[in-house]
Short mmCIF file of C-alpha atoms and ligand atoms in Angstrom, two decimals:
data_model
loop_
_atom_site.label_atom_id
_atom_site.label_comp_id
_atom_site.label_asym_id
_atom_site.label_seq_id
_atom_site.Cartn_x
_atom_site.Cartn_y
_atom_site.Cartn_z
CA UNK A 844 7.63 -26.65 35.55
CA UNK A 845 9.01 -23.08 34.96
CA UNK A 846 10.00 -24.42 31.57
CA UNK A 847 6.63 -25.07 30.80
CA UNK A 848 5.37 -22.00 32.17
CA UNK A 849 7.82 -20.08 30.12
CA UNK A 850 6.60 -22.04 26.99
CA UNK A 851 3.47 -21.80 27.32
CA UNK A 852 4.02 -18.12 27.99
CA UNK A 853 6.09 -17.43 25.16
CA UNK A 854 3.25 -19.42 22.72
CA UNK A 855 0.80 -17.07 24.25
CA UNK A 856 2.92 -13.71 23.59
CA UNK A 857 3.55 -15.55 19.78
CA UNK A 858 -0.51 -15.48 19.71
CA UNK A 859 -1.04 -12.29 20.80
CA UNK A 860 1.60 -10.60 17.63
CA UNK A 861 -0.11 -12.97 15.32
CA UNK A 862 -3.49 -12.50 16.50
CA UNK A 863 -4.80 -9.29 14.95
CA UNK A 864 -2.89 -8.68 11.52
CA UNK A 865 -3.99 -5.89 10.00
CA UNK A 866 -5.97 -6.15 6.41
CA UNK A 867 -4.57 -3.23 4.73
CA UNK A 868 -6.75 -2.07 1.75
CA UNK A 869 -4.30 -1.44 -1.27
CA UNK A 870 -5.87 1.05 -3.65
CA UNK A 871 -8.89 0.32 -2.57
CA UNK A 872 -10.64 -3.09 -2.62
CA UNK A 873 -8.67 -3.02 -6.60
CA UNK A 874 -9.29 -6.63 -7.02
CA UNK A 875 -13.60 -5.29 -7.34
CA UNK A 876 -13.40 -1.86 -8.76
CA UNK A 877 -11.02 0.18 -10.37
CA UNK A 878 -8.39 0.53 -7.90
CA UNK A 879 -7.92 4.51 -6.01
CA UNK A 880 -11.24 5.42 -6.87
CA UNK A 881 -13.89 6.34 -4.39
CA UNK A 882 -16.13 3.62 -4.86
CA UNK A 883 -13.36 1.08 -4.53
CA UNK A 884 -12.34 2.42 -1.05
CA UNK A 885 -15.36 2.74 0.08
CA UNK A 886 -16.44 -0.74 -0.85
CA UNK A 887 -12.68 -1.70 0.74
CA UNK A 888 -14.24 -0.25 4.03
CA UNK A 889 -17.70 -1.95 3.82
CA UNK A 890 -15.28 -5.20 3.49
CA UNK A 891 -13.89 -4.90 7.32
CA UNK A 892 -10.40 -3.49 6.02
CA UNK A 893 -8.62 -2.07 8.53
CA UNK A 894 -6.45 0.66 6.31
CA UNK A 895 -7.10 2.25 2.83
CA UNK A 896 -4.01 2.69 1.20
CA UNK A 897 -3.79 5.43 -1.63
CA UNK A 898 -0.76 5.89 -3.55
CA UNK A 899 0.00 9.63 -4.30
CA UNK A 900 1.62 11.74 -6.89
CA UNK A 901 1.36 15.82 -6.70
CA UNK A 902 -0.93 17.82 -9.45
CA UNK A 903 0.75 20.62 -11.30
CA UNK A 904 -0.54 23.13 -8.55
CA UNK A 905 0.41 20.63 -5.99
CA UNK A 906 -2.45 18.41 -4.67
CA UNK A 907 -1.89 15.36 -3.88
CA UNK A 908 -3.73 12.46 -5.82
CA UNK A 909 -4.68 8.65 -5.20
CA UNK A 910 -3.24 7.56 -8.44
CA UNK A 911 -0.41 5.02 -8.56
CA UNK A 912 1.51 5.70 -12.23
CA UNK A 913 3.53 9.15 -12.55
CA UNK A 914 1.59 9.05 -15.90
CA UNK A 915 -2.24 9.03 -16.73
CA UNK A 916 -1.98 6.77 -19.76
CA UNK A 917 -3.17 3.48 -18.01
CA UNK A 918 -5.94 4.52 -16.30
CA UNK A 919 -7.54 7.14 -17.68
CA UNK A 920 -9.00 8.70 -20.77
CA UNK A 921 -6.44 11.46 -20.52
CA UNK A 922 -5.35 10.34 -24.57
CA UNK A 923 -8.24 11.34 -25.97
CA UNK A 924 -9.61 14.20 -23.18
CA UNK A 925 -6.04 15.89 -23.75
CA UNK A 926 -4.67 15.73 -26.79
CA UNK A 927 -1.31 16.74 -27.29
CA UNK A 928 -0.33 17.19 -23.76
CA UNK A 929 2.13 14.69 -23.71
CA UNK A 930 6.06 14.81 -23.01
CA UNK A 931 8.57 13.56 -25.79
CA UNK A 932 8.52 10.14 -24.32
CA UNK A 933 4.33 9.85 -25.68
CA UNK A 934 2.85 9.83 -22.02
CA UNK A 935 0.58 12.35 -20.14
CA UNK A 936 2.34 13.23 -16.51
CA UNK A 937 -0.10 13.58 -13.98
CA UNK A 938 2.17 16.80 -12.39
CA UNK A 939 1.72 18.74 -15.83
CA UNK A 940 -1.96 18.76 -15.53
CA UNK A 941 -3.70 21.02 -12.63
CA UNK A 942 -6.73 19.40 -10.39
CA UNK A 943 -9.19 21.15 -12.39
CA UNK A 944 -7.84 19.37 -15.00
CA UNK A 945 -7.49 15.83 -13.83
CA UNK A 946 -11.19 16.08 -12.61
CA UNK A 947 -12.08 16.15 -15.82
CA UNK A 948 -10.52 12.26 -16.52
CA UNK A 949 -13.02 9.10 -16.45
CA UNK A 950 -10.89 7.12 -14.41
CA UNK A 951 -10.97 3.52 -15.56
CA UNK A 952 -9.82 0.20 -14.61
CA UNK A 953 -5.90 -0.68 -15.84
CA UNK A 954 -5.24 -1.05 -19.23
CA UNK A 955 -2.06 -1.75 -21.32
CA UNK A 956 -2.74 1.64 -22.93
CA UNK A 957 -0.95 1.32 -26.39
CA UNK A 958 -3.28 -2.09 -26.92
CA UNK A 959 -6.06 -0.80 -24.69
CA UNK A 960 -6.56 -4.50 -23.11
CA UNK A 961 -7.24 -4.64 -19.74
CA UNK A 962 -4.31 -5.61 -17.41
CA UNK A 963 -6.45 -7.86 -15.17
CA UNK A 964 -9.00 -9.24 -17.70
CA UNK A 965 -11.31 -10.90 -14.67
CA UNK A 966 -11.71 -7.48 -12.70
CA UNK A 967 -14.33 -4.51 -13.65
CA UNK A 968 -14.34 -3.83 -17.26
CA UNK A 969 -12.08 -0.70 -18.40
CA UNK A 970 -15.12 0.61 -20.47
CA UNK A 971 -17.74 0.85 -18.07
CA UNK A 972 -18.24 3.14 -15.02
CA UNK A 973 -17.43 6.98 -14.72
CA UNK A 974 -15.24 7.39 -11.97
CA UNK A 975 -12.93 10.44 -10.89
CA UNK A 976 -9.68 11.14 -9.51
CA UNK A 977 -9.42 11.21 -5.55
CA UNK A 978 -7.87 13.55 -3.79
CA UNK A 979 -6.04 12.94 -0.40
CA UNK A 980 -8.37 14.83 1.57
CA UNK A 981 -11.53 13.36 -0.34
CA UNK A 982 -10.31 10.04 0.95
CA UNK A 983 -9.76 11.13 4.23
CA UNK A 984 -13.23 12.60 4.50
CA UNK A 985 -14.55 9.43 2.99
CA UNK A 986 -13.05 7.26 6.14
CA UNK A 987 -13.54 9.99 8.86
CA UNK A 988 -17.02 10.44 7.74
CA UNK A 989 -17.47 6.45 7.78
CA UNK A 990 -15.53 5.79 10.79
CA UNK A 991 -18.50 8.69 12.66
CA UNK A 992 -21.74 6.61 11.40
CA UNK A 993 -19.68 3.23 12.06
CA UNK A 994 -18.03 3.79 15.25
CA UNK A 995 -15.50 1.93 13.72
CA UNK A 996 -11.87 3.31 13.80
CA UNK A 997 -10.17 2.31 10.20
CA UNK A 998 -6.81 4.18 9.23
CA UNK A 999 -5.50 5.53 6.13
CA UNK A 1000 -2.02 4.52 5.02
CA UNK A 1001 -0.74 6.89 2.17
CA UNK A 1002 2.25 6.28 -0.01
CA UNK A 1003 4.61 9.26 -0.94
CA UNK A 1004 5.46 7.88 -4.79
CA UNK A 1005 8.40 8.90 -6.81
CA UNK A 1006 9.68 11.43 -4.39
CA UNK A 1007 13.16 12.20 -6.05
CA UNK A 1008 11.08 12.90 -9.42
CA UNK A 1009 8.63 15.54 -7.60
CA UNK A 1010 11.66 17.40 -5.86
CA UNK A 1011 12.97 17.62 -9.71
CA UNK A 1012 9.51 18.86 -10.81
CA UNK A 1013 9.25 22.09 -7.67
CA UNK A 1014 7.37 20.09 -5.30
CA UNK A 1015 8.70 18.87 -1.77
CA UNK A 1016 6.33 16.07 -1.33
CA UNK A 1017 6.70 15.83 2.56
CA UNK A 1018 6.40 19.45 3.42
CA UNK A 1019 3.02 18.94 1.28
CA UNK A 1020 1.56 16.25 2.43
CA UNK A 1021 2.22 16.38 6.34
CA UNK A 1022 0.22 19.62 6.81
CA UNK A 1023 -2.72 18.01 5.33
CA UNK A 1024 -2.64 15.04 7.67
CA UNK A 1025 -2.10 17.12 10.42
CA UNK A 1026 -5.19 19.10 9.48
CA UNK A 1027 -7.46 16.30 9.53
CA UNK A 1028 -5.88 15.54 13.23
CA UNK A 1029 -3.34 12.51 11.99
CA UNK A 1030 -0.76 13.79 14.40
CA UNK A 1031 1.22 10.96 16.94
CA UNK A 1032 2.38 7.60 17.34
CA UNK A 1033 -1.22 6.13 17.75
CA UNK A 1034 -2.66 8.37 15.15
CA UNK A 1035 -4.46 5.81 12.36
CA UNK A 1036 -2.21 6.89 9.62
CA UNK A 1037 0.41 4.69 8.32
CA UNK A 1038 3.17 7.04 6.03
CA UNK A 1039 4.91 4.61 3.48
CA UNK A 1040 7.45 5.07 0.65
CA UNK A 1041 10.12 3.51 -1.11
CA UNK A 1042 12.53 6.14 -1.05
CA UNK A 1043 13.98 6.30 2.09
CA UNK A 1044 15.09 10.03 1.95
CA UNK A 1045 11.57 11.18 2.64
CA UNK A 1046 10.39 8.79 5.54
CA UNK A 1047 14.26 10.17 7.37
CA UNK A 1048 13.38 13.63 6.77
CA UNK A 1049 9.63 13.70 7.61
CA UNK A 1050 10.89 12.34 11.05
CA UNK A 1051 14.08 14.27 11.57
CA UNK A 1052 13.69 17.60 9.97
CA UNK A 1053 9.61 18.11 9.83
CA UNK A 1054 9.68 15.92 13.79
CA UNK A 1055 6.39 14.07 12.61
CA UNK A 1056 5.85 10.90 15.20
CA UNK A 1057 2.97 9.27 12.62
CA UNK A 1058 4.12 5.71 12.09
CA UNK A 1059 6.55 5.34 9.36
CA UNK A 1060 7.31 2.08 6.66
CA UNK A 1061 10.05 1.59 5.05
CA UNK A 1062 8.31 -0.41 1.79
CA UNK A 1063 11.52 -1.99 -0.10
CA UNK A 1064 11.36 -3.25 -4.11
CA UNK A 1065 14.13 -5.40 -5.66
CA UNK A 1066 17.32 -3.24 -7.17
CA UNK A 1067 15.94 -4.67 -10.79
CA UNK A 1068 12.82 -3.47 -10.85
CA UNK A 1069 14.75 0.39 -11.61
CA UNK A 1070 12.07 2.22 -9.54
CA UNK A 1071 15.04 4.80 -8.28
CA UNK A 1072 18.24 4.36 -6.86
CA UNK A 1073 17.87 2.23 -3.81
CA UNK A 1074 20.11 -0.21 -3.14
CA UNK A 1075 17.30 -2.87 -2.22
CA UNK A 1076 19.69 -5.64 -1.19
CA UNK A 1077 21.74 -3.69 1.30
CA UNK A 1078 18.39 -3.22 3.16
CA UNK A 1079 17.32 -6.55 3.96
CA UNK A 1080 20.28 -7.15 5.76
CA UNK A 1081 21.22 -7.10 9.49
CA UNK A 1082 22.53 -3.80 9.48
CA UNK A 1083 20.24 -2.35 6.49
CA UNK A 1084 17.55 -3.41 8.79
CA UNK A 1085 18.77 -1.82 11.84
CA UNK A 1086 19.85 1.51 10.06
CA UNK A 1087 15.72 1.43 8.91
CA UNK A 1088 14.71 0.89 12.28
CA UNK A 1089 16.43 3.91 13.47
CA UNK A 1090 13.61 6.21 11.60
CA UNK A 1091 11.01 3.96 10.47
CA UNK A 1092 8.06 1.23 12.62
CA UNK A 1093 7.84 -0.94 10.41
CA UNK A 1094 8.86 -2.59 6.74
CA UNK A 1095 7.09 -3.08 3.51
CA UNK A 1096 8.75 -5.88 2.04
CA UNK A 1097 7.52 -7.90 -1.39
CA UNK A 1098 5.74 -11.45 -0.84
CA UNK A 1099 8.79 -13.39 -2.20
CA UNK A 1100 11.12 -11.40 -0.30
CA UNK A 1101 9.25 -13.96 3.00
CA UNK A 1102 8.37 -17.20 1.19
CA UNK A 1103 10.68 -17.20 -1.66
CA UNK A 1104 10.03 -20.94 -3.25
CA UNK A 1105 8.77 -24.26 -2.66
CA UNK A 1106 10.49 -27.30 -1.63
CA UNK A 1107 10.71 -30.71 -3.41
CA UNK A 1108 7.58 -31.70 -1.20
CA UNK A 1109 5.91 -28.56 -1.53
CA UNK A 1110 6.65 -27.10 1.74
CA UNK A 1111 7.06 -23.36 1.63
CA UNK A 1112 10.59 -22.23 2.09
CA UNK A 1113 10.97 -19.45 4.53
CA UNK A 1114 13.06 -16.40 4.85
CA UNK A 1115 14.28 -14.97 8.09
CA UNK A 1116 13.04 -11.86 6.78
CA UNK A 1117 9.96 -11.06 9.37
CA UNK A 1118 12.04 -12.85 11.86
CA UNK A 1119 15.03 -10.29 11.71
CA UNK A 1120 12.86 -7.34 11.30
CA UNK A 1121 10.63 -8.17 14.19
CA UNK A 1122 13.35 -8.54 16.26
CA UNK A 1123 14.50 -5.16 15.77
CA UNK A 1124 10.88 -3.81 17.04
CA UNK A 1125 9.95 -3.21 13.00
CA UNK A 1126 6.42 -4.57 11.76
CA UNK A 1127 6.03 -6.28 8.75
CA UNK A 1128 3.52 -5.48 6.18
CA UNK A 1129 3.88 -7.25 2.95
CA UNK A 1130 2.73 -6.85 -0.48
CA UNK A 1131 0.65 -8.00 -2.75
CA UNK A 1132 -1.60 -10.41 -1.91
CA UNK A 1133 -4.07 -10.75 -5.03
CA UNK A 1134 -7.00 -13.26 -5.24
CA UNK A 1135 -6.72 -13.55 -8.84
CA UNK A 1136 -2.71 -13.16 -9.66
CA UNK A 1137 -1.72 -16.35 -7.83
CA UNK A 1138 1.18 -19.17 -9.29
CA UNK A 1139 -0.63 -22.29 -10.26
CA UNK A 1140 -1.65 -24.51 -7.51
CA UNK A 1141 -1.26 -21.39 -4.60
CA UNK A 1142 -5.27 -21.49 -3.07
CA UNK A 1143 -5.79 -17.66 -1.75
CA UNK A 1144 -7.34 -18.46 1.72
CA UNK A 1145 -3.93 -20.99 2.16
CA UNK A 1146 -1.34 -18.58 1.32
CA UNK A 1147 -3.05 -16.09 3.93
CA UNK A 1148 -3.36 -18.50 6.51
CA UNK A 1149 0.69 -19.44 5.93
CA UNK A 1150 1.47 -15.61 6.68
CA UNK A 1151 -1.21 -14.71 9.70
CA UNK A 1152 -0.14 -18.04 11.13
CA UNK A 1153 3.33 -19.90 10.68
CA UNK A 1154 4.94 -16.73 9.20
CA UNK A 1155 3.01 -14.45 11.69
CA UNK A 1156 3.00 -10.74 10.00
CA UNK A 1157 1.58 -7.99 10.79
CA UNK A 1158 -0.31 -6.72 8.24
CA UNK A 1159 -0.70 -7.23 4.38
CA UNK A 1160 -1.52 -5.26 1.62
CA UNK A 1161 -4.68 -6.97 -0.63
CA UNK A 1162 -6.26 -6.21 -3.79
CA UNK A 1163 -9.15 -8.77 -2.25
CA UNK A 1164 -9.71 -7.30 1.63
CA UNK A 1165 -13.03 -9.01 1.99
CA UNK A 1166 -11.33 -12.36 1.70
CA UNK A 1167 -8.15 -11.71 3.56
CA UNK A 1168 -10.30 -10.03 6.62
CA UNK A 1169 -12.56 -13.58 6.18
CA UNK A 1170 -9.32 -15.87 6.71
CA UNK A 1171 -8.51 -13.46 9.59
CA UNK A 1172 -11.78 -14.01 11.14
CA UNK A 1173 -12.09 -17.98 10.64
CA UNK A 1174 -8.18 -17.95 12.38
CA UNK A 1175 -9.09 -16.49 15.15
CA UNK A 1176 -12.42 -18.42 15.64
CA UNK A 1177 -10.68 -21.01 15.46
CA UNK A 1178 -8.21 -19.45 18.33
CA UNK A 1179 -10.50 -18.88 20.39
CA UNK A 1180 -12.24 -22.12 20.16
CA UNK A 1181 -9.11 -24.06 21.41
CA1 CA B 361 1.27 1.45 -2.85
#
């Protein structure tokens, strides 16, 4: 009898941290609109998303920017508005141009930008619209203002990018970028902003040497991708974990980091990944879950329902929010039913 008690206790406590992953936002709803511009977060809030995730790299006089490249060249116009601005290597830096400047940019949907074809050929032409860069704090007072007329409560979950390569440049990212958050009251353990970087040096020192208690993930890449100089493999083990979880909530690991292939029979093979981490009191927030960049044969809604349910995350990062808060919803309908 206690047995069974204790089961059925520990199923419930399994329900309860599966029950309410959060639908994180990333760049916006990108898989609709081209991704870190205003529209496409707010249409990412209109979907139900629970965070709106910018990626940010500083402006020569030191803003910070949604944009996701250290360069312009994929998604703007910045070729042909700026002529002649670029470094040796052909591309236009996004920290050698002030705000004023990059205001001036028609943001556009990705492109390839030496063949000018679109990256994602299904998603919202690269030729139409007129959108503008985002600042930080314009995205925060897009989702403060929302969250007033809403009474909802949705978070913002920035990325510090390329960290290493701003220090180079004269910019401490962290120093820059906390103040601002803490203007706009993000300040605390509950507050409903979610810091994330792959770099690790930055996430230790904004909670050592600047103190900040805001949530912290550690996001981690693969040691070939040559991001920076990470050693990505040490991380995901036991100890790699455990050193993370000493100054970081939570990890950001890729989708095939947690189901890494299929079996003979199809079954999805498993890694102890979110296991591991959860044990160590981390969340898990992977990424990228993308309606319309799937292997052949993967259906969206399934491949959701694999990591809400039998995988049980905590969050993931979607290009397609409307659809992943959907599967959320029909889950725990279906929960709730039982
Ligand atoms: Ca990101």
């Amino acid at each position: 009898m206690a047995q069974r008690l204790m089961l059925g206790w520990l199923l419930c406590l399994a329900a309860l941290a599966t029950a309410d992953p959060l639908v994180i936002a990333h760049r916006g709803a990108s898989g609709y609109l081209p991704e870190h511009t205003l529209a496409a977060y707010a249409m990412a809030y209109a979907q139900g998303a629970d965070y709106l995730e910018p990626d940010l790299v500083l402006s020569a006089d030191g803003h910070p920017v949604a944009l996701h490249d250290l360069e312009l060249d994929a998604v703007s116009d910045v070729r042909v508005r700026f002529p002649g601005r670029a470094r040796d290597d052909g591309k236009h830096y996004v920290v050698d141009f002030t705000l004023a400047e990059l205001r001036q940019l028609r943001i556009h949907e990705r492109i390839e930008p030496d063949t000018g074809d679109a990256r994602y050929p299904v998603r919202f032409p690269p030729e139409l619209g007129d959108f503008r860069v985002v600042t930080l704090e314009e995205l925060i007072e897009l989702t403060q203002g929302l969250n007033k007329v809403t009474g909802r409560d949705v978070g913002i979950y920035p990325e510090l990018k390329f960290t290493a390569f701003h220090a180079a440049q004269g910019h401490d990212f962290p120093a820059i970028v906390l103040p601002v958050l803490e203007r706009y009251g993000y300040v605390g353990s509950d507050a409903r902003c979610i810091i994330q970087s792959f770099e690790p040096e930055p996430l230790i020192r904004l909670r050592e040497e600047f103190g900040t208690k805001l949530p912290l993930v550690q996001l981690l890449g693969e040691n070939d991708w040559g991001m920076n100089d990470v050693d990505y493999d040490a991380m995901y083990t036991p100890e790699g974990l455990a050193a993370i979880a000493e100054y970081a909530d939570g990890i950001g690991p890729p989708v095939t980091r947690i189901l890494t292939g299929r079996g003979d029979d199809g079954a999805p093979q498993i890694s102890s990944l979110v296991r591991d981490a959860q044990a160590l009191g981390l969340v898990v927030h992977p990424f990228t879950f993308r309606a319309d960049v799937l292997p052949p044969g993967v259906d969206f809604d399934a491949l959701l329902e694999l990591f809400f349910g039998t995988i049980g995350v905590d969050g993931v990062f979607t290009d397609h929010p409307d659809q992943a808060v959907a599967v959320r919803d029909r889950m725990q309908a279906r929960e709730a039913a039982r």
